[in-house]
mmCIF file of C-alpha atoms and ligand atoms in Angstrom:
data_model
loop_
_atom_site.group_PDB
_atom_site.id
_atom_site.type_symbol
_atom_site.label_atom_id
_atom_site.label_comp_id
_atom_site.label_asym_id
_atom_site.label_seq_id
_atom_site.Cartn_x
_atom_site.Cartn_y
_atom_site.Cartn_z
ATOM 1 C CA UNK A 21 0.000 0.000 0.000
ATOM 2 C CA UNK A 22 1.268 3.331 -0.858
ATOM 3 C CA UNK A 23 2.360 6.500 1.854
ATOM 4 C CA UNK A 24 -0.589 8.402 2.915
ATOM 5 C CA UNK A 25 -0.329 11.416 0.441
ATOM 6 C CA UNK A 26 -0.107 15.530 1.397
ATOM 7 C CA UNK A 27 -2.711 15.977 -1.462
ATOM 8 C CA UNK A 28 -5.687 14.425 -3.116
ATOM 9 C CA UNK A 29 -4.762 12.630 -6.436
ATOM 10 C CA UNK A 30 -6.608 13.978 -9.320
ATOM 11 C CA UNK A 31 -8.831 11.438 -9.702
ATOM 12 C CA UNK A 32 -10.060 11.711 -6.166
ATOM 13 C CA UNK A 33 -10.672 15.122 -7.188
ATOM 14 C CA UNK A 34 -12.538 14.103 -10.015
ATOM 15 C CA UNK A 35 -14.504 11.514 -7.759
ATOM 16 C CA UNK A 36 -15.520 14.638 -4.809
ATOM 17 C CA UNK A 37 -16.767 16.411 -8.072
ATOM 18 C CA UNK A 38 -13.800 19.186 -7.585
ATOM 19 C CA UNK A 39 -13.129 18.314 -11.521
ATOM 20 C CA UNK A 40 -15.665 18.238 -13.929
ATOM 21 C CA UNK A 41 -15.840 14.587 -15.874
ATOM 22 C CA UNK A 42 -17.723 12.860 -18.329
ATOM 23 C CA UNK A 43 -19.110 10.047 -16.275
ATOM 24 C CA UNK A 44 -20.332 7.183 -17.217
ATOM 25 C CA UNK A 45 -20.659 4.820 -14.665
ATOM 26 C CA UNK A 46 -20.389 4.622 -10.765
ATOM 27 C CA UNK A 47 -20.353 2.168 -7.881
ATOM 28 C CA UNK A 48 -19.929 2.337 -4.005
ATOM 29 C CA UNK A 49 -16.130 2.248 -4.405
ATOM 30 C CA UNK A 50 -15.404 2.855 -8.501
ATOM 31 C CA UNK A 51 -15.772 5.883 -11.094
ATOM 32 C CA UNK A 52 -15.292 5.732 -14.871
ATOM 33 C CA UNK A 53 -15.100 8.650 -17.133
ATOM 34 C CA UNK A 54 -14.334 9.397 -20.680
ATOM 35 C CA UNK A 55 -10.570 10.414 -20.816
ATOM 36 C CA UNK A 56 -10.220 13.938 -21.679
ATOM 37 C CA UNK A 57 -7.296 12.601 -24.560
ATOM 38 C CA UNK A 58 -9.279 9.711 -26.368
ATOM 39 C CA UNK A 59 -6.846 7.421 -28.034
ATOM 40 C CA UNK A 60 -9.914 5.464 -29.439
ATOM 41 C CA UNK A 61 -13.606 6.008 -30.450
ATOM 42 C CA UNK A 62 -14.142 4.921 -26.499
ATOM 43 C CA UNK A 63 -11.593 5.743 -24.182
ATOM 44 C CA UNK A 64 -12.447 5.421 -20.398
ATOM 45 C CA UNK A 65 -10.790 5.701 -17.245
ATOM 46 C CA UNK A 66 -11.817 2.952 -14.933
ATOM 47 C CA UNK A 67 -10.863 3.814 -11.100
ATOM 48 C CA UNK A 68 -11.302 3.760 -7.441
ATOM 49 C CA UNK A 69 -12.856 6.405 -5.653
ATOM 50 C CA UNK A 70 -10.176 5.988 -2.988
ATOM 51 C CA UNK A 71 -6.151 6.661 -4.251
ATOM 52 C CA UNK A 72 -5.087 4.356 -1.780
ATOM 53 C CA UNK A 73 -3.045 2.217 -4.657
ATOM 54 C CA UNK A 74 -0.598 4.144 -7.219
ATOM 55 C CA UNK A 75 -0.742 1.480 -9.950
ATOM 56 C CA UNK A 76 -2.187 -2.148 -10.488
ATOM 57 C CA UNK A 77 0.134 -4.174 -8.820
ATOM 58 C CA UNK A 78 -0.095 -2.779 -5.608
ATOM 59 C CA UNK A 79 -3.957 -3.159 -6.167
ATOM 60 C CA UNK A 80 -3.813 -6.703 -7.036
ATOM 61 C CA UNK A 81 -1.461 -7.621 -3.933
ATOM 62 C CA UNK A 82 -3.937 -4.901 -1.817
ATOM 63 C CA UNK A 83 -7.430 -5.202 -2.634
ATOM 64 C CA UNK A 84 -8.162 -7.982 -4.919
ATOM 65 C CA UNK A 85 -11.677 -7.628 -5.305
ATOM 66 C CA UNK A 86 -11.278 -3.886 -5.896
ATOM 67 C CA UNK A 87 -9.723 -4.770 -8.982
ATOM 68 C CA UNK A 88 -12.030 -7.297 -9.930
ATOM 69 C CA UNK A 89 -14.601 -4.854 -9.284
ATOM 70 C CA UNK A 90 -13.049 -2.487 -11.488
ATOM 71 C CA UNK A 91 -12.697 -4.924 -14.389
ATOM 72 C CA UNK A 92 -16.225 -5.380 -13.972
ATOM 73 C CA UNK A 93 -17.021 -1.754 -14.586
ATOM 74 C CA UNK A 94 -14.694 -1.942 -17.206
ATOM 75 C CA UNK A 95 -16.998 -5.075 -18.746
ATOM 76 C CA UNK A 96 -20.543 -2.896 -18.859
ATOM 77 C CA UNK A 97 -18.763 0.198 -19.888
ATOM 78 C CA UNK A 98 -18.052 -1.386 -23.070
ATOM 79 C CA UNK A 99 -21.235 -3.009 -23.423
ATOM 80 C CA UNK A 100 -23.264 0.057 -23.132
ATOM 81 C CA UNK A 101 -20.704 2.240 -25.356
ATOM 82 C CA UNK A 102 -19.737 -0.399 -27.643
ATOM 83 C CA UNK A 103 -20.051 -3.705 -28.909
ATOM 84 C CA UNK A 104 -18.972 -5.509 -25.665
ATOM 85 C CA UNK A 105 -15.309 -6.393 -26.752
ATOM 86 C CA UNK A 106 -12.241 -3.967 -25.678
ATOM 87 C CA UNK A 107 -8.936 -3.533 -24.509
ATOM 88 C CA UNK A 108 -7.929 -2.958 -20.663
ATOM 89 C CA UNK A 109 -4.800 -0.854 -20.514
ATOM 90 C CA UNK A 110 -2.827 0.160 -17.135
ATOM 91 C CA UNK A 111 -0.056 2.039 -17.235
ATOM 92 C CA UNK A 112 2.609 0.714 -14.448
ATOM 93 C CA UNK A 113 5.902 3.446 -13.745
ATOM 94 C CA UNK A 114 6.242 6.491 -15.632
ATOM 95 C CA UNK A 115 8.392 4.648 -18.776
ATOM 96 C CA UNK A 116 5.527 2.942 -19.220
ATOM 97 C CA UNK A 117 3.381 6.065 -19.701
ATOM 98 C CA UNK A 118 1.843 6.525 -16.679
ATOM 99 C CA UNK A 119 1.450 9.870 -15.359
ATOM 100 C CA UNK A 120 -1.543 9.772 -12.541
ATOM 101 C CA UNK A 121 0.167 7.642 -9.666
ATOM 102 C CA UNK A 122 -3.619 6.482 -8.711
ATOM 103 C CA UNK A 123 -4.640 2.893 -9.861
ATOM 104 C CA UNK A 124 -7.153 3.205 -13.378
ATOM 105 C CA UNK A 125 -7.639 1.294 -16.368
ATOM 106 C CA UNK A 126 -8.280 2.672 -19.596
ATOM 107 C CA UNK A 127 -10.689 0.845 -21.390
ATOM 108 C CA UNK A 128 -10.654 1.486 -25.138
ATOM 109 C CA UNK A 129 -12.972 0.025 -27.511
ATOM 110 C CA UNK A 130 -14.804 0.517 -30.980
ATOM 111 C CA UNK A 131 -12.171 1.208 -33.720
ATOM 112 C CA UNK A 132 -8.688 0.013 -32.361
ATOM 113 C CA UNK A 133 -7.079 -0.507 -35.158
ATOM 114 C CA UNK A 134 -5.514 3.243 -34.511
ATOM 115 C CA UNK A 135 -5.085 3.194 -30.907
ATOM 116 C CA UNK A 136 -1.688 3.252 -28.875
ATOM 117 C CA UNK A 137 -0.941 0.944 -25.561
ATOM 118 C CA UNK A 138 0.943 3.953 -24.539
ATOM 119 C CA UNK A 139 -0.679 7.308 -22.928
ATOM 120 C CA UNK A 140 0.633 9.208 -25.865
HETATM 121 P P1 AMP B 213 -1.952 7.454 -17.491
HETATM 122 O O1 AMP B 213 -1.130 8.240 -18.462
HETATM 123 O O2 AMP B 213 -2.024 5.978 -17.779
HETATM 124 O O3 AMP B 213 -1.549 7.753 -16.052
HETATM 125 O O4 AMP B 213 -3.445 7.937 -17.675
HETATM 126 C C1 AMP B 213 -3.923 9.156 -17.211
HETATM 127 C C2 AMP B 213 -5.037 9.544 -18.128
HETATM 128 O O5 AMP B 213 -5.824 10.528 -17.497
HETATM 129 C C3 AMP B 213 -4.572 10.139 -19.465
HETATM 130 O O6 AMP B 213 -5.055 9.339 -20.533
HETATM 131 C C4 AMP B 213 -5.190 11.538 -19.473
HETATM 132 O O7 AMP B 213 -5.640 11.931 -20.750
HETATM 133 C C5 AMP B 213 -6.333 11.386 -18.487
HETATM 134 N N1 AMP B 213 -6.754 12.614 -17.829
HETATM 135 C C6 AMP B 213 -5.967 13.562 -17.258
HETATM 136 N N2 AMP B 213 -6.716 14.538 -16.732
HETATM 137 C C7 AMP B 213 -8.009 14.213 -16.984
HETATM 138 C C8 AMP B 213 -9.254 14.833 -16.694
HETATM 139 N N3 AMP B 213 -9.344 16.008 -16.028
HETATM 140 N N4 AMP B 213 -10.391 14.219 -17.101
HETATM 141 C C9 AMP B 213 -10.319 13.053 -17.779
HETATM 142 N N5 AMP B 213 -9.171 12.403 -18.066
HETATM 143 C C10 AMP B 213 -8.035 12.988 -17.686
#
């Protein structure tokens, strides 16, 4: 589990409504809204309310079901914005393109063919 941080990550700010998002789906303990940069027709950001993990393998070793639960929000985001079928990205360490240190998924669907693994 990560350091209890000085400031809210940006995504919790985005989950106390401090940031305006796109939502598009919400549980007790999950958010997902469109990414502001869409890399693909659909292009969501899967995430818990909560930046108590920085990436997804301090998720999977913390909270298991948190990140079942998010891959399940993941699931009926892209059946209600696309066909069903999409690709679950998470960025792990900055080389890897990661630049919020709070756990999400990007789940890109609908027209892949152009769309990057990377965040840019
Ligand atoms: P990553 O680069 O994997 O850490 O992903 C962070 C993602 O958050 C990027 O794809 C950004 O485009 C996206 N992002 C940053 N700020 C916002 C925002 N205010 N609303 C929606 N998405 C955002």
């Amino acid at each position: 589990m990560t350091e209890s941080r000085a400031e809210p990550t940006l995504f919790e700010r985005i989950a106390a409504r401090e940031i305006p998002a796109s939502f598009v789906a919400e549980t007790d303990r999950v958010i997902a809204f469109r990414d502001i940069a869409p890399k693909a027709p659909v292009h969501v950001v899967v995430t818990p309310k909560a930046g108590t993990y920085r990436d997804v393998v301090e998720l999977a070793e913390g909270d298991p079901g948190l990140l079942a639960e998010l891959v399940a929000v993941a699931r009926s985001v892209a059946e209600e914005l696309s066909d069903g079928q999409f690709r679950l990205v998470f960025n792990t360490g900055a080389a890897a393109g990661q630049t919020v240190f709070h756990v999400h998924a990007h789940v890109l669907a609908g027209g892949l063919e152009e769309a990057t693994l990377a965040g840019e």
